[in-house]
Amino acid sequence: MSDAPEGAIACAGSRDIAAQGAGTPAGPEPAESGRARTTVLPGPDTDGVAGTDAVVRPEKFRNPYRSMPDAERSALWRQRLHEAEAGLTGLLASLGDEVHLTDWFTLQAELFADLPDPLTAPASEWQRVFFRDQALMERFLVARYGEEILADWARANAGIHRQVEPDRGRGAADPVHRIARQAELYGSDYEFDDDAETTGPGHAAVTITHCAIWDYREKARRGGVRLTLASPCTYCTEALTANIRAKGYLPAHQLRNGPTGHGCRWEATAPAGPDELQET
């Protein structure tokens, strides 16, 4: 897969809690839609007011994956589905005889039914399959073990993520760019930090100023898709936290809700020592 050039808040620690959804990648919005496609955060000298003194971030820090090719989008959807299904397989194996295998085989048949053609199908088809399968796997787990099992599933998926997600040599920016690429699949608005003092091999951050997962979940709900979780953040934050940690970095996040809708900020930081990654 190719890669692009780099370029009220509720706080949480390194252990966080979102069911991930899907839909068709967002196209350009009309001017009267009321929401800008890119939100420029106020700079340190603006006192929260955007004006002539506002800090305008270079374009490479804002939504740099918007031009991601359709084939790359499809490949990322497939990788995400592989991480989720393989992680669930490993989790169920660890539960031993608690699992009713016939139920699991039935679920697998549903997960892999009517897969799109990998050579000709558009990314929107793989997005549809991912959303359906994510919802099926969530329902399967929550119905049998309760929502608390989702954290275990996220960690199991992260073990697969560690093996299949390439290391691109950017240090802490690697897991942060994966988050941005994942956000791009939904058409979310996001931007990277561009402060040289707070970014680099040991630290990187991305702010999602509008999370379009919420939009797609509501669209799916209206279309008759049965959603298990009330908020996408319930699983998503567990998953992103586990992925960052699996790549050897300390995760932290903030959930945001403001004029641009639901969003979040993610950071990855290199640990000071080997014991710092031990989960508390």
PDB file of C-alpha atoms in Angstrom:
ATOM      1  CA  MET A   1       0.000   0.000   0.000  1.00  0.00           C
ATOM      2  CA  SER A   2       1.151   3.510  -0.704  1.00  0.00           C
ATOM      3  CA  ASP A   3       1.467   6.139   1.977  1.00  0.00           C
ATOM      4  CA  ALA A   4       0.844   9.879   1.886  1.00  0.00           C
ATOM      5  CA  PRO A   5       3.346  12.592   2.827  1.00  0.00           C
ATOM      6  CA  GLU A   6       3.608  13.341   6.529  1.00  0.00           C
ATOM      7  CA  GLY A   7       3.272  16.234   7.220  1.00  0.00           C
ATOM      8  CA  ALA A   8     -16.937  20.219  26.504  1.00  0.00           C
ATOM      9  CA  ILE A   9     -13.492  17.765  26.367  1.00  0.00           C
ATOM     10  CA  ALA A  10     -13.572  14.547  28.355  1.00  0.00           C
ATOM     11  CA  CYS A  11     -10.070  13.406  29.209  1.00  0.00           C
ATOM     12  CA  ALA A  12      -8.966   9.791  29.583  1.00  0.00           C
ATOM     13  CA  GLY A  13      -5.740   8.060  30.419  1.00  0.00           C
ATOM     14  CA  SER A  14      -3.971   5.329  28.519  1.00  0.00           C
ATOM     15  CA  ARG A  15      -6.865   2.889  28.918  1.00  0.00           C
ATOM     16  CA  ASP A  16      -9.914   4.055  26.997  1.00  0.00           C
ATOM     17  CA  ILE A  17     -13.253   2.910  25.675  1.00  0.00           C
ATOM     18  CA  ALA A  18     -16.344   2.645  20.040  1.00  0.00           C
ATOM     19  CA  ALA A  19     -17.980   0.420  17.777  1.00  0.00           C
ATOM     20  CA  GLN A  20     -16.596   1.130  14.377  1.00  0.00           C
ATOM     21  CA  GLY A  21     -18.981   1.661  11.560  1.00  0.00           C
ATOM     22  CA  ALA A  22     -18.854   2.157   7.853  1.00  0.00           C
ATOM     23  CA  GLY A  23     -20.575   3.627   4.870  1.00  0.00           C
ATOM     24  CA  THR A  24     -19.677   5.230   1.598  1.00  0.00           C
ATOM     25  CA  PRO A  25     -16.720   7.654   1.603  1.00  0.00           C
ATOM     26  CA  ALA A  26     -17.980  11.186   1.954  1.00  0.00           C
ATOM     27  CA  GLY A  27     -17.961  13.379  -1.117  1.00  0.00           C
ATOM     28  CA  PRO A  28     -17.624  17.172  -1.213  1.00  0.00           C
ATOM     29  CA  GLU A  29     -20.286  18.937   0.833  1.00  0.00           C
ATOM     30  CA  PRO A  30     -22.202  21.928  -0.510  1.00  0.00           C
ATOM     31  CA  ALA A  31     -21.389  25.308   0.974  1.00  0.00           C
ATOM     32  CA  GLU A  32     -24.818  25.464   2.598  1.00  0.00           C
ATOM     33  CA  SER A  33     -24.219  22.232   4.516  1.00  0.00           C
ATOM     34  CA  GLY A  34     -23.105  24.244   7.528  1.00  0.00           C
ATOM     35  CA  ARG A  35     -19.946  22.222   8.247  1.00  0.00           C
ATOM     36  CA  ALA A  36     -16.525  22.983   6.842  1.00  0.00           C
ATOM     37  CA  ARG A  37     -14.650  19.996   5.487  1.00  0.00           C
ATOM     38  CA  THR A  38     -11.513  21.102   7.342  1.00  0.00           C
ATOM     39  CA  THR A  39     -11.487  22.703  10.772  1.00  0.00           C
ATOM     40  CA  VAL A  40      -8.475  24.888  11.630  1.00  0.00           C
ATOM     41  CA  LEU A  41      -7.874  24.826  15.356  1.00  0.00           C
ATOM     42  CA  PRO A  42      -7.111  28.188  17.008  1.00  0.00           C
ATOM     43  CA  GLY A  43      -3.424  28.895  17.438  1.00  0.00           C
ATOM     44  CA  PRO A  44      -1.786  29.735  20.767  1.00  0.00           C
ATOM     45  CA  ASP A  45      -2.059  33.487  20.171  1.00  0.00           C
ATOM     46  CA  THR A  46      -5.684  33.622  19.066  1.00  0.00           C
ATOM     47  CA  ASP A  47      -7.431  33.233  22.442  1.00  0.00           C
ATOM     48  CA  GLY A  48      -9.778  30.840  20.694  1.00  0.00           C
ATOM     49  CA  VAL A  49     -10.806  33.376  18.060  1.00  0.00           C
ATOM     50  CA  ALA A  50      -9.976  32.777  14.415  1.00  0.00           C
ATOM     51  CA  GLY A  51      -9.021  36.014  12.709  1.00  0.00           C
ATOM     52  CA  THR A  52      -6.163  37.691  10.965  1.00  0.00           C
ATOM     53  CA  ASP A  53      -3.746  36.530  13.664  1.00  0.00           C
ATOM     54  CA  ALA A  54      -4.965  32.932  13.640  1.00  0.00           C
ATOM     55  CA  VAL A  55      -2.365  30.282  12.963  1.00  0.00           C
ATOM     56  CA  VAL A  56      -3.236  28.577   9.683  1.00  0.00           C
ATOM     57  CA  ARG A  57      -1.689  25.140   9.567  1.00  0.00           C
ATOM     58  CA  PRO A  58       0.130  24.032   6.417  1.00  0.00           C
ATOM     59  CA  GLU A  59      -2.050  21.913   4.155  1.00  0.00           C
ATOM     60  CA  LYS A  60       0.077  18.797   4.656  1.00  0.00           C
ATOM     61  CA  PHE A  61      -1.048  18.666   8.305  1.00  0.00           C
ATOM     62  CA  ARG A  62      -4.770  18.769   7.452  1.00  0.00           C
ATOM     63  CA  ASN A  63      -6.482  15.709   5.988  1.00  0.00           C
ATOM     64  CA  PRO A  64      -3.415  14.567   3.989  1.00  0.00           C
ATOM     65  CA  TYR A  65      -5.037  11.250   3.103  1.00  0.00           C
ATOM     66  CA  ARG A  66      -8.081  12.792   1.403  1.00  0.00           C
ATOM     67  CA  SER A  67      -6.593  11.775  -1.942  1.00  0.00           C
ATOM     68  CA  MET A  68      -6.006   8.152  -0.871  1.00  0.00           C
ATOM     69  CA  PRO A  69      -6.581   5.949  -3.954  1.00  0.00           C
ATOM     70  CA  ASP A  70      -9.656   3.734  -3.983  1.00  0.00           C
ATOM     71  CA  ALA A  71      -7.519   0.573  -4.166  1.00  0.00           C
ATOM     72  CA  GLU A  72      -5.647   1.619  -1.013  1.00  0.00           C
ATOM     73  CA  ARG A  73      -8.930   2.312   0.773  1.00  0.00           C
ATOM     74  CA  SER A  74     -10.167  -1.166  -0.157  1.00  0.00           C
ATOM     75  CA  ALA A  75      -6.929  -2.739   1.077  1.00  0.00           C
ATOM     76  CA  LEU A  76      -7.204  -0.958   4.423  1.00  0.00           C
ATOM     77  CA  TRP A  77     -10.826  -2.071   4.863  1.00  0.00           C
ATOM     78  CA  ARG A  78      -9.730  -5.664   4.191  1.00  0.00           C
ATOM     79  CA  GLN A  79      -6.825  -5.371   6.621  1.00  0.00           C
ATOM     80  CA  ARG A  80      -9.117  -4.032   9.314  1.00  0.00           C
ATOM     81  CA  LEU A  81     -11.556  -6.899   8.739  1.00  0.00           C
ATOM     82  CA  HIS A  82      -8.679  -9.390   8.953  1.00  0.00           C
ATOM     83  CA  GLU A  83      -7.452  -7.857  12.221  1.00  0.00           C
ATOM     84  CA  ALA A  84     -10.949  -8.018  13.719  1.00  0.00           C
ATOM     85  CA  GLU A  85     -11.833 -11.557  12.603  1.00  0.00           C
ATOM     86  CA  ALA A  86      -8.429 -13.083  13.356  1.00  0.00           C
ATOM     87  CA  GLY A  87      -8.402 -11.351  16.735  1.00  0.00           C
ATOM     88  CA  LEU A  88     -11.848 -12.718  17.531  1.00  0.00           C
ATOM     89  CA  THR A  89     -10.762 -16.220  16.487  1.00  0.00           C
ATOM     90  CA  GLY A  90      -7.812 -16.014  18.890  1.00  0.00           C
ATOM     91  CA  LEU A  91      -9.964 -14.633  21.693  1.00  0.00           C
ATOM     92  CA  LEU A  92     -12.529 -17.398  21.336  1.00  0.00           C
ATOM     93  CA  ALA A  93      -9.772 -20.032  21.270  1.00  0.00           C
ATOM     94  CA  SER A  94      -8.463 -18.645  24.566  1.00  0.00           C
ATOM     95  CA  LEU A  95     -11.904 -19.161  26.132  1.00  0.00           C
ATOM     96  CA  GLY A  96     -11.660 -22.902  25.542  1.00  0.00           C
ATOM     97  CA  ASP A  97     -14.840 -24.924  25.923  1.00  0.00           C
ATOM     98  CA  GLU A  98     -16.910 -21.852  26.793  1.00  0.00           C
ATOM     99  CA  VAL A  99     -17.453 -21.309  23.063  1.00  0.00           C
ATOM    100  CA  HIS A 100     -20.265 -23.059  21.205  1.00  0.00           C
ATOM    101  CA  LEU A 101     -18.432 -23.907  17.998  1.00  0.00           C
ATOM    102  CA  THR A 102     -21.556 -24.283  15.901  1.00  0.00           C
ATOM    103  CA  ASP A 103     -22.501 -20.680  16.770  1.00  0.00           C
ATOM    104  CA  TRP A 104     -19.013 -19.523  15.804  1.00  0.00           C
ATOM    105  CA  PHE A 105     -19.083 -21.407  12.501  1.00  0.00           C
ATOM    106  CA  THR A 106     -22.450 -19.849  11.701  1.00  0.00           C
ATOM    107  CA  LEU A 107     -21.075 -16.402  12.432  1.00  0.00           C
ATOM    108  CA  GLN A 108     -18.027 -17.007  10.218  1.00  0.00           C
ATOM    109  CA  ALA A 109     -20.315 -18.003   7.348  1.00  0.00           C
ATOM    110  CA  GLU A 110     -22.162 -14.685   7.756  1.00  0.00           C
ATOM    111  CA  LEU A 111     -18.924 -12.697   7.958  1.00  0.00           C
ATOM    112  CA  PHE A 112     -17.589 -13.999   4.666  1.00  0.00           C
ATOM    113  CA  ALA A 113     -20.832 -14.128   2.715  1.00  0.00           C
ATOM    114  CA  ASP A 114     -21.006 -12.159  -0.574  1.00  0.00           C
ATOM    115  CA  LEU A 115     -17.480 -10.750  -0.388  1.00  0.00           C
ATOM    116  CA  PRO A 116     -16.771  -8.121  -3.074  1.00  0.00           C
ATOM    117  CA  ASP A 117     -14.396  -8.845  -5.936  1.00  0.00           C
ATOM    118  CA  PRO A 118     -10.952  -7.674  -4.711  1.00  0.00           C
ATOM    119  CA  LEU A 119      -9.978  -6.524  -8.220  1.00  0.00           C
ATOM    120  CA  THR A 120     -13.091  -4.698  -9.405  1.00  0.00           C
ATOM    121  CA  ALA A 121     -15.255  -3.743  -6.401  1.00  0.00           C
ATOM    122  CA  PRO A 122     -15.064  -0.128  -5.182  1.00  0.00           C
ATOM    123  CA  ALA A 123     -13.905   0.647  -1.652  1.00  0.00           C
ATOM    124  CA  SER A 124     -17.493   1.427  -0.671  1.00  0.00           C
ATOM    125  CA  GLU A 125     -18.334  -2.274  -1.061  1.00  0.00           C
ATOM    126  CA  TRP A 126     -15.551  -3.319   1.308  1.00  0.00           C
ATOM    127  CA  GLN A 127     -16.698  -0.594   3.674  1.00  0.00           C
ATOM    128  CA  ARG A 128     -20.210  -2.069   3.627  1.00  0.00           C
ATOM    129  CA  VAL A 129     -18.869  -5.544   4.431  1.00  0.00           C
ATOM    130  CA  PHE A 130     -16.658  -4.240   7.237  1.00  0.00           C
ATOM    131  CA  PHE A 131     -19.518  -2.375   8.892  1.00  0.00           C
ATOM    132  CA  ARG A 132     -21.833  -5.376   8.654  1.00  0.00           C
ATOM    133  CA  ASP A 133     -19.192  -7.759  10.006  1.00  0.00           C
ATOM    134  CA  GLN A 134     -18.141  -5.407  12.808  1.00  0.00           C
ATOM    135  CA  ALA A 135     -21.766  -5.199  13.911  1.00  0.00           C
ATOM    136  CA  LEU A 136     -22.163  -9.001  13.743  1.00  0.00           C
ATOM    137  CA  MET A 137     -19.022  -9.649  15.787  1.00  0.00           C
ATOM    138  CA  GLU A 138     -19.971  -7.051  18.408  1.00  0.00           C
ATOM    139  CA  ARG A 139     -23.432  -8.564  18.774  1.00  0.00           C
ATOM    140  CA  PHE A 140     -22.002 -12.089  19.002  1.00  0.00           C
ATOM    141  CA  LEU A 141     -19.627 -11.111  21.821  1.00  0.00           C
ATOM    142  CA  VAL A 142     -21.846  -8.757  23.806  1.00  0.00           C
ATOM    143  CA  ALA A 143     -24.812 -11.162  23.754  1.00  0.00           C
ATOM    144  CA  ARG A 144     -22.665 -13.935  25.272  1.00  0.00           C
ATOM    145  CA  TYR A 145     -20.178 -12.134  27.509  1.00  0.00           C
ATOM    146  CA  GLY A 146     -21.381  -8.533  27.985  1.00  0.00           C
ATOM    147  CA  GLU A 147     -19.723  -5.281  26.904  1.00  0.00           C
ATOM    148  CA  GLU A 148     -16.745  -5.910  29.177  1.00  0.00           C
ATOM    149  CA  ILE A 149     -15.452  -8.523  26.686  1.00  0.00           C
ATOM    150  CA  LEU A 150     -14.849  -5.785  24.099  1.00  0.00           C
ATOM    151  CA  ALA A 151     -11.623  -4.688  25.799  1.00  0.00           C
ATOM    152  CA  ASP A 152     -10.316  -8.255  25.543  1.00  0.00           C
ATOM    153  CA  TRP A 153     -11.306  -8.365  21.876  1.00  0.00           C
ATOM    154  CA  ALA A 154      -9.514  -5.069  21.232  1.00  0.00           C
ATOM    155  CA  ARG A 155      -6.299  -6.436  22.752  1.00  0.00           C
ATOM    156  CA  ALA A 156      -6.604  -9.662  20.755  1.00  0.00           C
ATOM    157  CA  ASN A 157      -7.053  -7.638  17.552  1.00  0.00           C
ATOM    158  CA  ALA A 158      -4.040  -5.521  18.460  1.00  0.00           C
ATOM    159  CA  GLY A 159      -1.908  -8.654  18.524  1.00  0.00           C
ATOM    160  CA  ILE A 160      -2.821  -9.218  14.874  1.00  0.00           C
ATOM    161  CA  HIS A 161      -2.367  -5.510  14.143  1.00  0.00           C
ATOM    162  CA  ARG A 162       1.182  -5.678  15.507  1.00  0.00           C
ATOM    163  CA  GLN A 163       2.024  -8.337  12.929  1.00  0.00           C
ATOM    164  CA  VAL A 164       0.244  -7.033   9.824  1.00  0.00           C
ATOM    165  CA  GLU A 165       0.548  -3.223  10.108  1.00  0.00           C
ATOM    166  CA  PRO A 166       3.825  -2.165   8.431  1.00  0.00           C
ATOM    167  CA  ASP A 167       6.458  -0.221  10.340  1.00  0.00           C
ATOM    168  CA  ARG A 168       7.178   2.823   8.177  1.00  0.00           C
ATOM    169  CA  GLY A 169      10.113   4.148  10.201  1.00  0.00           C
ATOM    170  CA  ARG A 170       8.400   7.267  11.560  1.00  0.00           C
ATOM    171  CA  GLY A 171       8.441   6.237  15.216  1.00  0.00           C
ATOM    172  CA  ALA A 172       5.405   7.409  17.171  1.00  0.00           C
ATOM    173  CA  ALA A 173       3.959   8.905  13.991  1.00  0.00           C
ATOM    174  CA  ASP A 174       3.338   5.412  12.591  1.00  0.00           C
ATOM    175  CA  PRO A 175       0.381   4.507  14.862  1.00  0.00           C
ATOM    176  CA  VAL A 176      -0.909   8.085  14.683  1.00  0.00           C
ATOM    177  CA  HIS A 177      -0.917   8.024  10.875  1.00  0.00           C
ATOM    178  CA  ARG A 178      -2.771   4.704  10.962  1.00  0.00           C
ATOM    179  CA  ILE A 179      -5.466   6.431  13.028  1.00  0.00           C
ATOM    180  CA  ALA A 180      -5.633   9.240  10.460  1.00  0.00           C
ATOM    181  CA  ARG A 181      -5.863   6.823   7.530  1.00  0.00           C
ATOM    182  CA  GLN A 182      -8.605   4.963   9.357  1.00  0.00           C
ATOM    183  CA  ALA A 183     -10.465   8.229  10.006  1.00  0.00           C
ATOM    184  CA  GLU A 184     -10.133   9.094   6.324  1.00  0.00           C
ATOM    185  CA  LEU A 185     -12.010   5.926   5.370  1.00  0.00           C
ATOM    186  CA  TYR A 186     -15.119   7.502   6.885  1.00  0.00           C
ATOM    187  CA  GLY A 187     -14.468  11.005   5.568  1.00  0.00           C
ATOM    188  CA  SER A 188     -13.701  12.378   9.042  1.00  0.00           C
ATOM    189  CA  ASP A 189     -11.942  15.731   9.434  1.00  0.00           C
ATOM    190  CA  TYR A 190      -8.570  15.574  11.178  1.00  0.00           C
ATOM    191  CA  GLU A 191      -5.221  17.325  11.434  1.00  0.00           C
ATOM    192  CA  PHE A 192      -1.772  16.543  12.770  1.00  0.00           C
ATOM    193  CA  ASP A 193       0.262  18.566  15.226  1.00  0.00           C
ATOM    194  CA  ASP A 194       2.839  20.670  13.417  1.00  0.00           C
ATOM    195  CA  ASP A 195       4.753  21.878  16.469  1.00  0.00           C
ATOM    196  CA  ALA A 196       8.318  20.564  16.146  1.00  0.00           C
ATOM    197  CA  GLU A 197       8.670  20.556  19.924  1.00  0.00           C
ATOM    198  CA  THR A 198       5.762  18.143  20.406  1.00  0.00           C
ATOM    199  CA  THR A 199       6.230  15.862  17.406  1.00  0.00           C
ATOM    200  CA  GLY A 200       9.009  13.558  16.325  1.00  0.00           C
ATOM    201  CA  PRO A 201      10.086   9.931  16.665  1.00  0.00           C
ATOM    202  CA  GLY A 202       9.119   9.879  20.346  1.00  0.00           C
ATOM    203  CA  HIS A 203       5.774  11.675  20.203  1.00  0.00           C
ATOM    204  CA  ALA A 204       3.018  12.332  17.680  1.00  0.00           C
ATOM    205  CA  ALA A 205      -0.608  13.409  17.829  1.00  0.00           C
ATOM    206  CA  VAL A 206      -3.662  13.777  15.610  1.00  0.00           C
ATOM    207  CA  THR A 207      -6.930  15.573  16.318  1.00  0.00           C
ATOM    208  CA  ILE A 208     -10.125  14.329  14.694  1.00  0.00           C
ATOM    209  CA  THR A 209     -12.231  17.483  14.573  1.00  0.00           C
ATOM    210  CA  HIS A 210     -15.307  15.736  13.186  1.00  0.00           C
ATOM    211  CA  CYS A 211     -15.742  11.965  13.515  1.00  0.00           C
ATOM    212  CA  ALA A 212     -17.829  10.745  10.592  1.00  0.00           C
ATOM    213  CA  ILE A 213     -18.247   7.300  12.191  1.00  0.00           C
ATOM    214  CA  TRP A 214     -21.131   8.855  14.094  1.00  0.00           C
ATOM    215  CA  ASP A 215     -22.658  10.011  10.803  1.00  0.00           C
ATOM    216  CA  TYR A 216     -22.377   6.585   9.198  1.00  0.00           C
ATOM    217  CA  ARG A 217     -23.771   4.784  12.228  1.00  0.00           C
ATOM    218  CA  GLU A 218     -26.869   6.984  12.184  1.00  0.00           C
ATOM    219  CA  LYS A 219     -27.224   6.473   8.441  1.00  0.00           C
ATOM    220  CA  ALA A 220     -26.926   2.714   8.943  1.00  0.00           C
ATOM    221  CA  ARG A 221     -29.386   2.770  11.840  1.00  0.00           C
ATOM    222  CA  ARG A 222     -31.931   4.574   9.644  1.00  0.00           C
ATOM    223  CA  GLY A 223     -31.263   1.953   6.977  1.00  0.00           C
ATOM    224  CA  GLY A 224     -32.187  -0.875   9.327  1.00  0.00           C
ATOM    225  CA  VAL A 225     -28.742  -2.010  10.536  1.00  0.00           C
ATOM    226  CA  ARG A 226     -28.991  -3.324  14.083  1.00  0.00           C
ATOM    227  CA  LEU A 227     -26.357  -1.612  16.254  1.00  0.00           C
ATOM    228  CA  THR A 228     -25.298  -3.190  19.537  1.00  0.00           C
ATOM    229  CA  LEU A 229     -23.547  -0.251  21.209  1.00  0.00           C
ATOM    230  CA  ALA A 230     -25.040   3.139  22.013  1.00  0.00           C
ATOM    231  CA  SER A 231     -21.809   4.974  21.161  1.00  0.00           C
ATOM    232  CA  PRO A 232     -19.089   4.151  18.608  1.00  0.00           C
ATOM    233  CA  CYS A 233     -16.533   5.283  21.190  1.00  0.00           C
ATOM    234  CA  THR A 234     -17.246   2.259  23.392  1.00  0.00           C
ATOM    235  CA  TYR A 235     -15.162  -0.044  21.210  1.00  0.00           C
ATOM    236  CA  CYS A 236     -13.150   2.389  19.062  1.00  0.00           C
ATOM    237  CA  THR A 237     -11.173   3.888  21.922  1.00  0.00           C
ATOM    238  CA  GLU A 238     -10.373   0.435  23.268  1.00  0.00           C
ATOM    239  CA  ALA A 239      -9.166  -0.634  19.822  1.00  0.00           C
ATOM    240  CA  LEU A 240      -7.019   2.423  19.075  1.00  0.00           C
ATOM    241  CA  THR A 241      -5.502   2.342  22.556  1.00  0.00           C
ATOM    242  CA  ALA A 242      -4.580  -1.324  22.146  1.00  0.00           C
ATOM    243  CA  ASN A 243      -3.125  -0.745  18.661  1.00  0.00           C
ATOM    244  CA  ILE A 244      -0.860   2.084  19.841  1.00  0.00           C
ATOM    245  CA  ARG A 245       0.300   0.029  22.800  1.00  0.00           C
ATOM    246  CA  ALA A 246       0.905  -3.020  20.576  1.00  0.00           C
ATOM    247  CA  LYS A 247       3.305  -0.938  18.485  1.00  0.00           C
ATOM    248  CA  GLY A 248       5.319  -0.084  21.593  1.00  0.00           C
ATOM    249  CA  TYR A 249       4.004   3.401  22.452  1.00  0.00           C
ATOM    250  CA  LEU A 250       2.020   4.877  25.307  1.00  0.00           C
ATOM    251  CA  PRO A 251      -1.489   5.928  24.210  1.00  0.00           C
ATOM    252  CA  ALA A 252      -3.577   8.816  25.475  1.00  0.00           C
ATOM    253  CA  HIS A 253      -6.777  10.346  24.163  1.00  0.00           C
ATOM    254  CA  GLN A 254      -9.376  13.048  24.715  1.00  0.00           C
ATOM    255  CA  LEU A 255     -12.986  12.842  23.560  1.00  0.00           C
ATOM    256  CA  ARG A 256     -14.370  16.058  22.104  1.00  0.00           C
ATOM    257  CA  ASN A 257     -17.879  17.342  21.431  1.00  0.00           C
ATOM    258  CA  GLY A 258     -18.332  20.833  20.057  1.00  0.00           C
ATOM    259  CA  PRO A 259     -19.522  22.935  17.117  1.00  0.00           C
ATOM    260  CA  THR A 260     -17.960  20.542  14.598  1.00  0.00           C
ATOM    261  CA  GLY A 261     -19.582  17.507  16.224  1.00  0.00           C
ATOM    262  CA  HIS A 262     -18.020  14.500  17.927  1.00  0.00           C
ATOM    263  CA  GLY A 263     -14.256  14.163  17.729  1.00  0.00           C
ATOM    264  CA  CYS A 264     -11.186  13.081  19.621  1.00  0.00           C
ATOM    265  CA  ARG A 265      -7.460  13.667  19.989  1.00  0.00           C
ATOM    266  CA  TRP A 266      -4.915  10.842  20.026  1.00  0.00           C
ATOM    267  CA  GLU A 267      -1.305  10.827  21.146  1.00  0.00           C
ATOM    268  CA  ALA A 268       1.432   8.204  20.989  1.00  0.00           C
ATOM    269  CA  THR A 269       4.544   8.615  23.146  1.00  0.00           C
ATOM    270  CA  ALA A 270       7.660   6.476  23.392  1.00  0.00           C
ATOM    271  CA  PRO A 271       7.987   4.992  26.899  1.00  0.00           C
ATOM    272  CA  ALA A 272      10.881   6.111  29.068  1.00  0.00           C
ATOM    273  CA  GLY A 273      11.652   2.512  30.019  1.00  0.00           C
ATOM    274  CA  PRO A 274      10.480  -1.048  29.296  1.00  0.00           C
ATOM    275  CA  ASP A 275       8.258  -1.216  32.379  1.00  0.00           C
ATOM    276  CA  GLU A 276       6.233   1.833  31.361  1.00  0.00           C
ATOM    277  CA  LEU A 277       4.196  -0.141  28.832  1.00  0.00           C
ATOM    278  CA  GLN A 278       2.912  -2.510  31.495  1.00  0.00           C
ATOM    279  CA  GLU A 279      -0.829  -1.935  31.718  1.00  0.00           C
ATOM    280  CA  THR A 280      -2.107  -0.775  35.073  1.00  0.00           C
TER     281      THR A 280
END
